[in-house]
Coordinates of N, CA, C and O in Angstrom, one line a residue:
X6 N -18.4 -97.5 -94.4 CA -20.2 -97.7 -94.6 C -20.2 -96.6 -94.1 O -19.6 -95.9 -93.0
X7 N -21.5 -95.6 -94.2 CA -21.7 -94.0 -94.5 C -22.0 -93.7 -92.5 O -22.2 -93.0 -92.4
X8 N -22.9 -94.7 -92.2 CA -22.9 -95.1 -90.3 C -21.3 -94.8 -89.4 O -21.5 -94.7 -88.5
X9 N -21.0 -94.7 -90.1 CA -19.1 -95.0 -89.6 C -18.9 -93.7 -89.3 O -17.5 -93.8 -88.9
X10 N -19.6 -92.9 -90.8 CA -18.5 -90.9 -90.9 C -18.0 -91.0 -89.3 O -19.8 -90.4 -88.8
X11 N -17.7 -89.6 -89.3 CA -17.4 -89.3 -88.0 C -17.9 -87.5 -87.9 O -18.9 -87.0 -89.8
X12 N -19.1 -87.0 -87.3 CA -19.9 -86.3 -87.7 C -19.0 -85.2 -86.8 O -18.3 -85.3 -85.7
X13 N -19.8 -83.9 -87.2 CA -19.2 -83.2 -86.4 C -20.9 -81.9 -85.6 O -21.6 -82.0 -86.6
X14 N -20.6 -80.6 -85.2 CA -21.5 -80.2 -84.7 C -21.1 -78.9 -85.9 O -20.6 -79.0 -86.4
X15 N -22.4 -78.2 -86.0 CA -22.7 -77.5 -87.7 C -21.7 -75.9 -86.7 O -21.6 -75.8 -87.6
X16 N -21.8 -76.1 -85.8 CA -20.7 -74.6 -85.1 C -19.3 -74.9 -85.1 O -18.6 -74.1 -85.4
X17 N -18.9 -76.5 -86.0 CA -17.0 -76.4 -86.2 C -16.8 -76.5 -87.7 O -16.0 -76.0 -87.5
X18 N -18.3 -76.7 -88.4 CA -17.5 -76.3 -89.8 C -17.7 -74.6 -90.0 O -18.7 -74.0 -89.8
X19 N -16.9 -74.6 -91.3 CA -16.8 -73.7 -91.8 C -17.2 -73.8 -93.0 O -18.1 -74.5 -94.0
X20 N -18.3 -72.3 -93.4 CA -19.3 -71.9 -94.3 C -18.5 -72.2 -95.9 O -17.3 -72.4 -95.8
X21 N -19.5 -73.4 -96.6 CA -18.5 -73.5 -98.0 C -19.6 -72.5 -98.7 O -20.2 -71.7 -98.9
X22 N -18.8 -72.1 -99.9 CA -18.6 -70.9 -100.9 C -18.8 -72.3 -102.2 O -18.5 -72.9 -102.6
X23 N -20.0 -71.7 -102.3 CA -20.9 -73.0 -103.2 C -21.3 -72.4 -104.3 O -21.7 -70.7 -104.6
X24 N -21.8 -72.8 -105.6 CA -22.3 -71.9 -106.8 C -23.3 -73.5 -107.6 O -22.7 -74.3 -107.1
X25 N -23.8 -72.2 -107.4 CA -25.8 -73.8 -108.0 C -25.7 -73.2 -110.0 O -25.1 -71.8 -110.0
X26 N -25.6 -74.4 -110.7 CA -25.3 -74.3 -112.2 C -26.6 -75.3 -112.5 O -27.0 -76.7 -111.8
X27 N -26.8 -74.3 -113.4 CA -28.2 -75.6 -114.2 C -27.9 -75.9 -114.9 O -26.9 -74.9 -115.9
X28 N -27.6 -77.3 -115.9 CA -27.0 -78.2 -116.6 C -27.8 -80.1 -117.0 O -28.7 -79.9 -115.9
X29 N -27.8 -79.8 -118.4 CA -27.7 -81.5 -118.4 C -26.9 -82.1 -117.9 O -25.8 -82.1 -117.9
X30 N -27.3 -83.2 -117.2 CA -27.1 -84.4 -116.0 C -26.3 -85.5 -117.1 O -26.0 -86.1 -116.9
X31 N -26.1 -85.5 -119.3 CA -25.9 -85.9 -119.7 C -24.0 -85.6 -120.1 O -23.7 -85.5 -121.1
X32 N -24.8 -84.2 -119.6 CA -22.8 -83.4 -120.5 C -22.6 -81.9 -119.7 O -23.7 -80.9 -119.8
X33 N -22.2 -82.4 -118.5 CA -21.8 -81.8 -117.2 C -20.9 -80.6 -117.8 O -19.8 -81.1 -118.4
X34 N -20.8 -79.4 -117.1 CA -20.0 -78.4 -117.7 C -18.8 -78.4 -117.1 O -18.0 -76.9 -116.8
X35 N -18.4 -78.7 -116.6 CA -17.3 -79.5 -115.5 C -16.0 -80.4 -116.5 O -16.1 -80.9 -117.3
X36 N -14.7 -79.9 -116.1 CA -13.3 -81.1 -116.9 C -13.3 -82.3 -116.5 O -14.3 -82.3 -114.9
X37 N -12.4 -83.3 -117.1 CA -12.3 -84.5 -116.2 C -12.3 -84.2 -115.2 O -11.3 -83.7 -114.9
X38 N -12.2 -85.3 -114.6 CA -11.4 -85.4 -113.1 C -11.4 -84.3 -112.2 O -10.4 -83.7 -111.2
X39 N -12.5 -83.7 -112.2 CA -13.1 -82.2 -111.3 C -13.2 -82.5 -109.9 O -12.8 -82.0 -109.2
X40 N -13.8 -83.3 -109.5 CA -14.0 -84.0 -108.2 C -14.0 -85.0 -106.8 O -14.1 -85.7 -107.5
X41 N -14.1 -84.6 -105.5 CA -13.7 -85.8 -105.2 C -15.1 -86.2 -104.6 O -15.1 -87.6 -104.6
X42 N -16.4 -85.7 -104.8 CA -17.5 -86.2 -104.7 C -18.5 -85.4 -105.7 O -18.5 -84.8 -105.7
X43 N -19.0 -86.6 -105.8 CA -20.1 -86.3 -107.0 C -21.2 -87.0 -105.8 O -21.5 -88.6 -105.9
X44 N -22.8 -86.3 -105.7 CA -23.8 -86.9 -104.7 C -25.4 -86.8 -106.1 O -24.7 -85.5 -107.0
X45 N -25.9 -88.1 -106.3 CA -26.7 -87.5 -107.2 C -27.9 -88.1 -106.1 O -28.3 -89.6 -105.8
X46 N -29.4 -87.4 -106.0 CA -30.5 -87.6 -105.5 C -31.9 -87.5 -106.0 O -31.5 -86.3 -106.7
X47 N -32.6 -89.0 -106.3 CA -33.6 -88.7 -106.9 C -33.6 -87.9 -108.5 O -34.0 -87.5 -109.0
X48 N -32.9 -88.9 -109.4 CA -32.2 -88.5 -110.6 C -32.3 -88.9 -111.5 O -32.9 -89.3 -112.5
X49 N -31.9 -90.2 -111.6 CA -31.1 -91.4 -112.2 C -32.6 -91.9 -112.6 O -32.9 -92.5 -113.8
X50 N -33.9 -91.8 -112.2 CA -35.1 -92.6 -112.1 C -35.5 -92.5 -113.4 O -36.3 -93.1 -114.1
X51 N -35.5 -91.2 -113.6 CA -36.1 -90.8 -114.8 C -35.2 -90.6 -116.2 O -35.7 -90.0 -117.1
X52 N -34.8 -91.3 -116.2 CA -33.8 -92.3 -117.1 C -34.0 -93.0 -118.1 O -34.5 -94.1 -117.6
X53 N -34.4 -93.0 -119.7 CA -33.9 -94.4 -120.0 C -33.2 -94.9 -120.0 O -32.7 -96.4 -119.8
X54 N -31.7 -94.7 -121.0 CA -30.5 -94.9 -120.7 C -29.8 -94.2 -119.3 O -29.3 -93.1 -119.3
X55 N -29.5 -94.8 -118.4 CA -28.9 -94.8 -117.3 C -27.7 -94.3 -116.9 O -26.8 -93.5 -116.5
X56 N -27.0 -95.3 -118.2 CA -25.9 -94.6 -118.6 C -24.9 -93.7 -118.9 O -23.6 -93.1 -118.3
X57 N -26.1 -92.7 -119.3 CA -25.0 -91.5 -119.6 C -25.1 -90.9 -118.6 O -24.5 -89.8 -118.1
X58 N -26.5 -90.1 -117.3 CA -25.7 -89.8 -116.8 C -24.7 -90.2 -115.5 O -23.9 -90.0 -115.0
X59 N -24.8 -91.6 -115.0 CA -23.6 -92.3 -114.4 C -22.6 -91.8 -115.1 O -21.4 -91.3 -114.2
X60 N -22.6 -92.1 -116.6 CA -20.9 -91.9 -116.6 C -20.5 -90.6 -117.2 O -19.4 -90.0 -116.6
X61 N -21.4 -89.6 -117.3 CA -21.1 -88.8 -116.8 C -20.6 -88.3 -115.7 O -19.7 -87.1 -115.2
X62 N -21.3 -88.3 -114.3 CA -21.0 -88.3 -113.0 C -19.7 -88.3 -113.0 O -18.9 -88.2 -112.1
X63 N -19.7 -89.5 -112.6 CA -18.8 -90.5 -112.9 C -17.1 -89.9 -113.9 O -15.9 -89.8 -113.3
X64 N -17.2 -89.4 -114.9 CA -15.9 -88.6 -115.7 C -15.4 -87.3 -115.0 O -15.2 -87.1 -115.3
X65 N -16.2 -86.5 -114.8 CA -16.1 -85.5 -113.8 C -15.8 -85.9 -112.0 O -14.9 -85.1 -111.6
X66 N -15.4 -86.9 -111.8 CA -15.6 -87.5 -110.3 C -13.9 -88.3 -110.8 O -12.8 -88.6 -111.6
X67 N -13.0 -87.4 -109.8 CA -11.5 -88.1 -110.1 C -10.9 -89.0 -109.4 O -12.5 -90.1 -108.6
X68 N -10.2 -89.4 -109.9 CA -9.6 -91.1 -110.1 C -9.8 -91.1 -108.1 O -9.5 -90.5 -107.3
X69 N -10.4 -92.1 -107.6 CA -10.3 -92.6 -106.1 C -11.1 -92.0 -105.2 O -11.4 -92.1 -104.4
X70 N -11.9 -91.0 -105.7 CA -13.3 -89.9 -105.1 C -14.3 -90.9 -105.3 O -14.9 -92.4 -105.6
X71 N -15.5 -90.4 -105.2 CA -16.7 -91.5 -104.3 C -18.4 -90.6 -105.2 O -18.2 -89.4 -105.0
X72 N -18.8 -91.6 -105.5 CA -20.6 -91.6 -106.5 C -20.7 -91.9 -105.4 O -21.4 -93.3 -105.3
X73 N -22.0 -91.1 -104.9 CA -23.3 -91.6 -104.6 C -24.2 -91.1 -105.0 O -24.6 -90.3 -105.1
X74 N -25.4 -91.9 -105.1 CA -26.2 -92.4 -105.7 C -27.6 -92.5 -105.0 O -27.5 -93.8 -104.3
X75 N -28.4 -91.6 -104.5 CA -29.5 -92.3 -103.9 C -31.5 -92.2 -105.3 O -31.7 -91.5 -105.3
X76 N -31.1 -93.9 -105.0 CA -32.6 -94.3 -106.5 C -33.4 -94.2 -105.6 O -33.9 -94.9 -105.2
X77 N -34.5 -93.2 -106.6 CA -36.9 -93.9 -106.2 C -36.7 -94.7 -107.3 O -36.2 -94.6 -108.4
X78 N -37.3 -95.6 -106.1 CA -37.8 -97.0 -107.3 C -38.9 -96.7 -107.3 O -39.7 -96.5 -106.8
X79 N -39.7 -97.2 -109.0 CA -41.2 -97.8 -109.9 C -41.5 -98.7 -109.0 O -40.6 -99.4 -109.8
X80 N -42.1 -99.4 -107.8 CA -41.8 -100.7 -107.6 C -43.1 -100.0 -106.0 O -43.0 -99.2 -105.5
X81 N -43.1 -101.3 -106.2 CA -44.5 -101.1 -104.9 C -43.5 -101.6 -103.8 O -42.8 -102.1 -104.0
X82 N -43.7 -100.4 -103.4 CA -42.9 -100.8 -101.7 C -43.9 -99.1 -100.7 O -44.5 -99.6 -100.6
X83 N -42.9 -99.7 -99.5 CA -43.7 -98.2 -98.3 C -43.7 -97.3 -99.4 O -44.8 -97.0 -98.6
X84 N -43.0 -97.0 -99.8 CA -43.5 -95.3 -100.8 C -44.8 -95.3 -101.1 O -45.8 -94.1 -101.0
X85 N -44.8 -95.8 -101.7 CA -46.9 -96.5 -102.4 C -48.1 -96.4 -101.8 O -48.8 -95.6 -101.8
X86 N -47.5 -96.5 -100.1 CA -48.3 -96.1 -98.7 C -48.4 -94.7 -98.2 O -49.7 -93.8 -98.7
X87 N -47.8 -93.8 -99.1 CA -47.5 -92.4 -98.7 C -48.2 -92.1 -100.2 O -48.7 -90.6 -100.0
X88 N -48.5 -92.3 -101.2 CA -48.9 -91.9 -102.5 C -50.5 -92.1 -102.2 O -51.2 -91.8 -102.9
X89 N -51.0 -93.4 -101.4 CA -52.4 -93.7 -101.0 C -53.5 -92.5 -100.7 O -54.5 -92.2 -101.6
X90 N -53.2 -91.8 -99.5 CA -54.0 -90.7 -99.7 C -54.0 -89.7 -101.4 O -55.4 -89.7 -101.5
X91 N -53.2 -89.1 -102.3 CA -54.0 -89.0 -103.1 C -54.5 -89.2 -104.3 O -55.4 -88.9 -104.5
X92 N -54.2 -90.9 -104.2 CA -54.4 -91.6 -105.2 C -56.6 -91.5 -104.6 O -57.3 -91.3 -105.5
X93 N -56.9 -91.9 -103.5 CA -58.1 -91.4 -102.9 C -58.8 -90.4 -103.3 O -59.8 -90.8 -103.6
X94 N -57.8 -89.6 -102.8 CA -59.0 -88.2 -103.0 C -59.5 -87.8 -104.5 O -60.4 -87.3 -104.8
X95 N -58.1 -88.4 -105.8 CA -59.0 -88.6 -108.1 C -60.0 -89.6 -107.5 O -60.9 -88.8 -108.4
X96 N -59.8 -90.0 -106.6 CA -60.9 -91.0 -106.8 C -62.5 -90.4 -106.8 O -63.3 -91.1 -107.4
X97 N -62.1 -90.5 -105.2 CA -63.4 -90.2 -104.9 C -64.0 -88.6 -105.4 O -65.2 -88.4 -105.9
X98 N -62.9 -88.0 -105.8 CA -63.2 -86.4 -106.4 C -63.9 -86.9 -108.4 O -64.8 -86.0 -108.7
X99 N -63.7 -87.7 -108.6 CA -63.5 -88.5 -110.1 C -65.3 -89.2 -109.9 O -65.7 -88.8 -111.1
X100 N -65.9 -89.7 -109.3 CA -66.6 -90.5 -109.3 C -67.7 -89.5 -109.1 O -68.9 -89.9 -110.2
X101 N -67.8 -89.4 -108.5 CA -69.7 -88.2 -108.3 C -69.4 -87.5 -109.2 O -70.7 -86.4 -110.1
X102 N -68.5 -86.8 -109.9 CA -68.4 -85.4 -111.2 C -68.9 -86.3 -112.4 O -68.5 -86.0 -113.7
X103 N -68.7 -88.1 -112.7 CA -68.7 -88.7 -113.0 C -67.9 -88.5 -114.4 O -68.1 -88.8 -115.7
X104 N -66.6 -88.6 -114.1 CA -65.7 -88.3 -115.1 C -64.9 -89.6 -114.9 O -63.5 -90.1 -113.9
X105 N -65.0 -91.0 -114.8 CA -64.9 -91.8 -115.5 C -63.8 -92.4 -115.8 O -62.6 -93.5 -115.5
X106 N -63.3 -91.3 -117.0 CA -62.3 -92.0 -117.7 C -61.0 -91.3 -117.0 O -59.5 -91.6 -117.2
X107 N -61.3 -90.1 -115.5 CA -59.8 -89.7 -114.7 C -60.0 -91.0 -113.6 O -58.7 -90.7 -113.3
X108 N -60.7 -92.2 -113.4 CA -59.9 -92.9 -112.3 C -58.7 -93.3 -113.1 O -57.9 -94.0 -112.2
X109 N -58.9 -94.3 -114.0 CA -57.3 -94.5 -114.4 C -56.1 -93.6 -114.1 O -55.0 -94.0 -113.6
X110 N -56.4 -92.6 -114.4 CA -55.1 -91.8 -114.5 C -55.4 -90.8 -113.1 O -54.1 -90.6 -112.3
X111 N -56.2 -91.7 -112.3 CA -55.9 -91.1 -110.6 C -54.3 -92.3 -110.2 O -53.5 -91.9 -108.8
X112 N -54.3 -93.4 -111.0 CA -52.9 -94.1 -110.0 C -51.6 -93.5 -110.9 O -50.6 -94.7 -110.7
X113 N -51.9 -92.8 -111.8 CA -50.7 -92.9 -113.1 C -49.6 -91.7 -112.2 O -50.5 -90.8 -111.6
X114 N -48.2 -91.2 -112.0 CA -47.7 -90.1 -111.5 C -47.5 -89.2 -113.2 O -47.5 -89.5 -114.1
X115 N -47.2 -88.0 -112.5 CA -47.8 -86.4 -113.5 C -45.7 -86.9 -114.1 O -45.4 -85.8 -114.6
X116 N -45.3 -87.5 -114.0 CA -43.5 -87.5 -114.3 C -42.9 -88.3 -114.8 O -43.2 -90.1 -114.6
X117 N -42.7 -89.4 -115.6 CA -41.7 -90.5 -116.3 C -40.5 -91.0 -114.8 O -39.5 -90.3 -114.4
X118 N -40.6 -92.0 -114.8 CA -39.6 -93.0 -113.7 C -39.2 -94.3 -114.2 O -40.5 -95.0 -114.6
X119 N -38.4 -95.1 -114.0 CA -37.8 -96.2 -114.5 C -38.2 -96.8 -113.6 O -38.4 -96.3 -113.2
X120 N -38.4 -98.9 -114.2 CA -39.0 -99.6 -113.4 C -37.4 -100.0 -113.2 O -38.2 -102.2 -113.4
X121 N -36.4 -99.7 -113.6 CA -34.9 -100.6 -113.9 C -34.8 -101.4 -112.4 O -35.0 -100.9 -111.5
X122 N -34.2 -103.0 -113.0 CA -33.7 -103.7 -111.4 C -32.1 -103.0 -110.6 O -31.5 -102.4 -111.4
X123 N -32.2 -102.9 -109.6 CA -31.1 -102.8 -109.0 C -29.7 -103.4 -110.0 O -28.9 -101.9 -110.0
X124 N -29.3 -104.6 -109.7 CA -28.6 -104.9 -111.1 C -28.0 -103.8 -112.2 O -27.4 -103.9 -112.5
X125 N -29.7 -103.5 -113.0 CA -28.9 -102.7 -114.2 C -27.9 -101.4 -113.4 O -27.3 -101.1 -114.3
X126 N -28.2 -100.6 -112.3 CA -27.8 -99.3 -112.2 C -26.4 -99.9 -111.8 O -25.4 -99.3 -112.2
X127 N -26.5 -101.1 -111.1 CA -24.9 -101.1 -110.8 C -24.0 -101.7 -112.0 O -22.6 -101.2 -112.1
X128 N -24.6 -101.9 -112.8 CA -24.1 -102.9 -114.0 C -23.6 -101.4 -114.3 O -22.2 -101.7 -115.4
X129 N -24.0 -100.2 -114.7 CA -24.4 -99.0 -115.3 C -23.1 -98.4 -114.0 O -22.1 -97.6 -115.1
X130 N -22.9 -98.1 -113.3 CA -21.7 -97.5 -112.8 C -20.2 -98.6 -113.4 O -19.2 -97.7 -113.3
X131 N -20.5 -100.1 -112.9 CA -19.2 -100.5 -113.3 C -18.8 -100.0 -114.9 O -17.8 -99.9 -115.0
X132 N -20.0 -100.4 -115.8 CA -19.2 -100.3 -116.8 C -18.2 -98.6 -117.0 O -18.0 -98.5 -118.0
X133 N -19.1 -97.5 -116.4 CA -18.6 -96.1 -116.5 C -17.5 -95.7 -115.4 O -17.2 -94.6 -115.4
X134 N -16.7 -96.9 -115.1 CA -15.5 -97.2 -114.4 C -15.9 -96.8 -112.7 O -14.6 -96.1 -111.9
X135 N -16.7 -97.5 -111.8 CA -17.1 -97.4 -111.1 C -16.5 -98.3 -110.0 O -17.0 -99.7 -110.8
X136 N -16.5 -98.6 -108.8 CA -16.4 -100.1 -108.5 C -17.1 -99.7 -106.5 O -17.0 -98.9 -106.1
X137 N -18.3 -100.4 -106.5 CA -19.4 -100.3 -106.0 C -18.7 -100.7 -104.6 O -18.2 -101.8 -104.7
X138 N -19.2 -100.1 -103.8 CA -19.0 -100.2 -102.5 C -19.4 -101.2 -101.6 O -19.8 -101.8 -100.9
X139 N -21.2 -100.7 -101.9 CA -22.1 -100.8 -101.1 C -23.3 -100.2 -102.2 O -23.2 -99.7 -103.0
X140 N -24.6 -101.7 -101.8 CA -25.7 -100.9 -102.8 C -26.7 -101.6 -101.7 O -26.5 -102.9 -101.5
X141 N -27.3 -100.9 -101.2 CA -28.5 -101.8 -100.9 C -29.7 -100.8 -100.9 O -30.0 -99.8 -101.0
X142 N -31.4 -101.1 -100.1 CA -32.4 -100.5 -100.2 C -32.3 -99.5 -99.5 O -31.0 -100.1 -98.1
X143 N -32.8 -98.6 -98.3 CA -33.0 -97.8 -97.3 C -34.6 -97.9 -97.3 O -35.2 -97.6 -98.2
X144 N -34.3 -96.9 -95.7 CA -35.7 -96.6 -95.3 C -37.0 -97.4 -95.5 O -37.9 -97.6 -96.6
X145 N -36.8 -98.1 -94.3 CA -37.6 -99.2 -94.2 C -39.6 -98.7 -93.7 O -40.5 -99.3 -94.0
X146 N -39.6 -97.3 -93.6 CA -40.7 -96.4 -93.5 C -41.4 -95.3 -94.1 O -40.1 -95.1 -94.7
X147 N -41.7 -94.9 -94.9 CA -42.4 -93.7 -95.6 C -43.1 -92.9 -94.4 O -43.6 -92.5 -93.3
X148 N -43.1 -91.3 -95.2 CA -44.1 -90.2 -93.7 C -45.0 -90.7 -94.6 O -45.4 -90.0 -96.4
X149 N -46.2 -90.8 -94.3 CA -47.4 -91.2 -94.7 C -48.4 -89.5 -94.6 O -49.4 -89.4 -95.2
X150 N -48.0 -89.1 -93.1 CA -48.3 -87.4 -93.3 C -49.8 -87.6 -92.7 O -50.6 -88.4 -92.1
X151 N -50.8 -86.7 -92.7 CA -52.3 -86.7 -92.6 C -52.6 -86.8 -90.4 O -51.5 -86.8 -89.6
X152 N -53.9 -87.8 -90.4 CA -54.0 -87.9 -88.8 C -52.6 -88.4 -88.2 O -52.9 -88.3 -87.1
X153 N -52.2 -89.7 -89.0 CA -51.4 -90.6 -88.4 C -49.9 -89.7 -88.5 O -49.3 -90.7 -87.5
X154 N -49.2 -88.6 -88.9 CA -48.0 -88.1 -88.9 C -47.8 -88.1 -87.4 O -46.6 -88.5 -86.8
X155 N -48.2 -87.5 -86.5 CA -48.0 -87.7 -84.9 C -47.2 -88.8 -84.2 O -46.4 -88.9 -83.9
X156 N -48.0 -89.8 -84.6 CA -48.1 -91.1 -83.9 C -46.9 -91.8 -84.7 O -45.6 -92.4 -83.9
X157 N -46.6 -91.3 -85.9 CA -45.8 -92.1 -86.4 C -44.4 -91.8 -86.6 O -43.5 -92.2 -86.4
X158 N -44.2 -90.0 -86.0 CA -42.5 -89.5 -85.9 C -42.5 -89.5 -84.5 O -41.2 -90.4 -84.2
X159 N -43.4 -90.1 -83.2 CA -43.4 -90.8 -82.1 C -42.4 -92.2 -82.5 O -41.2 -92.1 -81.9
X160 N -43.5 -93.0 -83.0 CA -42.6 -94.2 -83.6 C -40.9 -94.0 -84.2 O -40.8 -94.8 -83.7
X161 N -41.4 -93.3 -85.1 CA -40.1 -93.4 -85.9 C -38.9 -93.1 -84.8 O -37.5 -92.9 -85.4
X162 N -39.2 -92.1 -84.3 CA -37.7 -91.4 -83.1 C -37.4 -91.8 -82.3 O -36.4 -91.8 -80.9
X163 N -37.9 -93.2 -81.8 CA -38.4 -93.9 -80.2 C -36.7 -95.2 -81.2 O -36.4 -95.6 -82.0
X164 N -35.9 -95.4 -79.6 CA -34.9 -96.1 -80.2 C -35.3 -97.7 -80.7 O -34.5 -97.9 -81.1
X165 N -36.4 -98.3 -80.6 CA -36.9 -99.0 -81.0 C -36.6 -100.0 -82.6 O -35.8 -100.1 -83.6
X166 N -37.7 -98.1 -83.4 CA -37.6 -98.3 -84.5 C -35.8 -97.7 -85.1 O -36.0 -98.2 -86.2
X167 N -35.5 -97.1 -84.6 CA -34.2 -96.3 -85.1 C -33.4 -97.2 -84.7 O -32.5 -97.2 -86.0
X168 N -33.1 -98.6 -84.1 CA -32.3 -100.2 -84.2 C -33.0 -100.4 -86.1 O -32.0 -101.3 -86.3
X169 N -34.1 -99.9 -85.5 CA -35.0 -101.6 -86.5 C -34.0 -100.8 -88.5 O -33.6 -101.4 -88.6
X170 N -34.4 -99.2 -87.7 CA -34.5 -98.7 -89.6 C -32.2 -98.7 -89.8 O -32.1 -99.0 -91.0
X171 N -32.0 -98.2 -88.9 CA -30.5 -98.9 -88.8 C -30.1 -99.9 -89.3 O -28.9 -100.2 -90.0
X172 N -30.5 -101.2 -89.0 CA -30.4 -102.6 -89.6 C -30.8 -102.5 -90.6 O -29.9 -103.1 -91.5
X173 N -32.2 -102.0 -91.5 CA -32.3 -102.5 -92.4 C -31.3 -101.2 -93.3 O -31.3 -102.6 -94.2
X174 N -30.8 -100.2 -92.6 CA -30.1 -99.8 -94.2 C -29.0 -100.3 -93.8 O -28.4 -100.5 -95.3
X175 N -28.4 -101.0 -93.4 CA -26.6 -101.8 -92.4 C -27.0 -103.0 -93.5 O -26.2 -103.6 -94.5
X176 N -28.4 -104.1 -93.8 CA -28.4 -105.1 -94.2 C -28.2 -105.8 -95.1 O -27.1 -106.1 -95.8
X177 N -28.4 -104.6 -96.2 CA -27.9 -105.5 -98.0 C -29.1 -106.8 -98.1 O -28.4 -107.1 -99.1
X178 N -30.1 -106.3 -97.7 CA -30.7 -107.8 -97.5 C -31.2 -108.1 -98.8 O -31.9 -106.8 -99.4
X179 N -32.4 -109.2 -99.3 CA -32.8 -108.6 -100.7 C -34.2 -108.4 -100.1 O -34.7 -107.6 -100.8
X180 N -34.8 -108.5 -98.8 CA -35.4 -107.8 -98.3 C -35.9 -106.4 -98.5 O -36.4 -105.7 -98.5
X181 N -34.5 -105.4 -98.2 CA -33.9 -103.7 -98.7 C -33.9 -104.0 -99.8 O -34.7 -102.6 -100.3
X182 N -33.5 -104.5 -100.4 CA -33.6 -104.4 -101.9 C -35.3 -104.2 -102.6 O -35.4 -103.5 -103.2
X183 N -36.2 -105.3 -101.7 CA -37.3 -105.2 -102.2 C -38.3 -103.9 -101.7 O -39.2 -104.0 -102.5
X184 N -38.1 -104.0 -100.6 CA -39.0 -102.9 -100.0 C -38.8 -101.9 -99.5 O -39.5 -100.8 -99.6
X185 N -37.5 -101.5 -99.8 CA -37.1 -99.9 -99.1 C -37.6 -98.7 -100.3 O -37.8 -99.5 -101.5
X186 N -37.1 -97.8 -99.6 CA -38.3 -96.6 -100.4 C -37.4 -96.1 -101.5 O -37.9 -96.4 -102.5
X187 N -35.8 -96.6 -101.4 CA -34.9 -96.2 -102.4 C -34.0 -96.9 -102.5 O -33.6 -97.3 -101.3
X188 N -32.7 -97.3 -103.4 CA -31.4 -97.9 -103.4 C -30.6 -96.3 -102.6 O -30.7 -95.2 -103.5
X189 N -29.0 -97.2 -102.3 CA -28.0 -96.1 -101.9 C -27.2 -97.3 -102.6 O -27.0 -98.3 -102.2
X190 N -26.5 -96.7 -103.4 CA -25.0 -97.1 -103.9 C -24.1 -96.1 -103.9 O -24.3 -95.3 -104.4
X191 N -23.0 -96.8 -103.1 CA -21.7 -95.9 -103.4 C -20.4 -96.8 -104.4 O -20.5 -98.0 -104.4
X192 N -19.8 -95.9 -104.7 CA -18.8 -96.7 -105.8 C -17.7 -95.3 -105.5 O -17.9 -94.2 -105.6
X193 N -16.8 -96.4 -105.9 CA -15.6 -95.5 -105.9 C -15.5 -95.6 -107.0 O -14.4 -96.7 -107.9
X194 N -14.4 -94.8 -107.9 CA -14.0 -94.2 -109.3 C -12.8 -95.1 -109.6 O -11.3 -94.7 -108.8
X195 N -12.7 -95.7 -110.7 CA -11.4 -96.7 -110.6 C -10.4 -96.0 -110.7 O -10.8 -94.7 -111.3

C-alpha cells in the first residue's frame, strides 16, 4: 500500500545521480532486468497497442521489482470539469466570429488518448509478466483553477477532504474506477 510507505525528510535524502534519455517507449535502450522500479506517468493512454510499452517496461525490470503506472483516462471524470473553461472559451470565440465549423473542435483534444477500460491494462500487465498488487482509481477531485482556485485549495487541504481523498484512493471501489481522474496500477515482476 503506497500510503504505508515510510517517509523521510528531504534533508535526510542523499542526492541521486541521474541521467535522462529520450527513447522509444516500445524499445528502451536498457538491458533486461536492469531496474528495481519502473514508473510510468501519463504515458500508456497514448498508445493503441498498450502491450508494447508495458512489456518493454517489464522487460527492463528485475524479477521481484515493481512496476507503477499512473494512467490518465479518456472518459467523463472529474478531470472533465477542469477542461470545461477552455472548451467554453473556444465556443465563445467561435460564435461571434462565425467560425461554426470550429465548434466541434472545441471539445476535441489535441492529442491521442485511447479509451480502454482498466481491465485491458491489467490484462496487458499480466501477459507481460507482472503480478497485479493493486489497481484503483485515484484523485476524486480535480484542479479547476480560475476564481474558485483559492477556495478549492482550502477545501482540498482540509482534514475532512484529505480523509475522503485517502479513503477514495485506497478503496479500489467500482465508483473510484469510474470516477477517478486516473488509475494507479502497481505490479510486481514475476
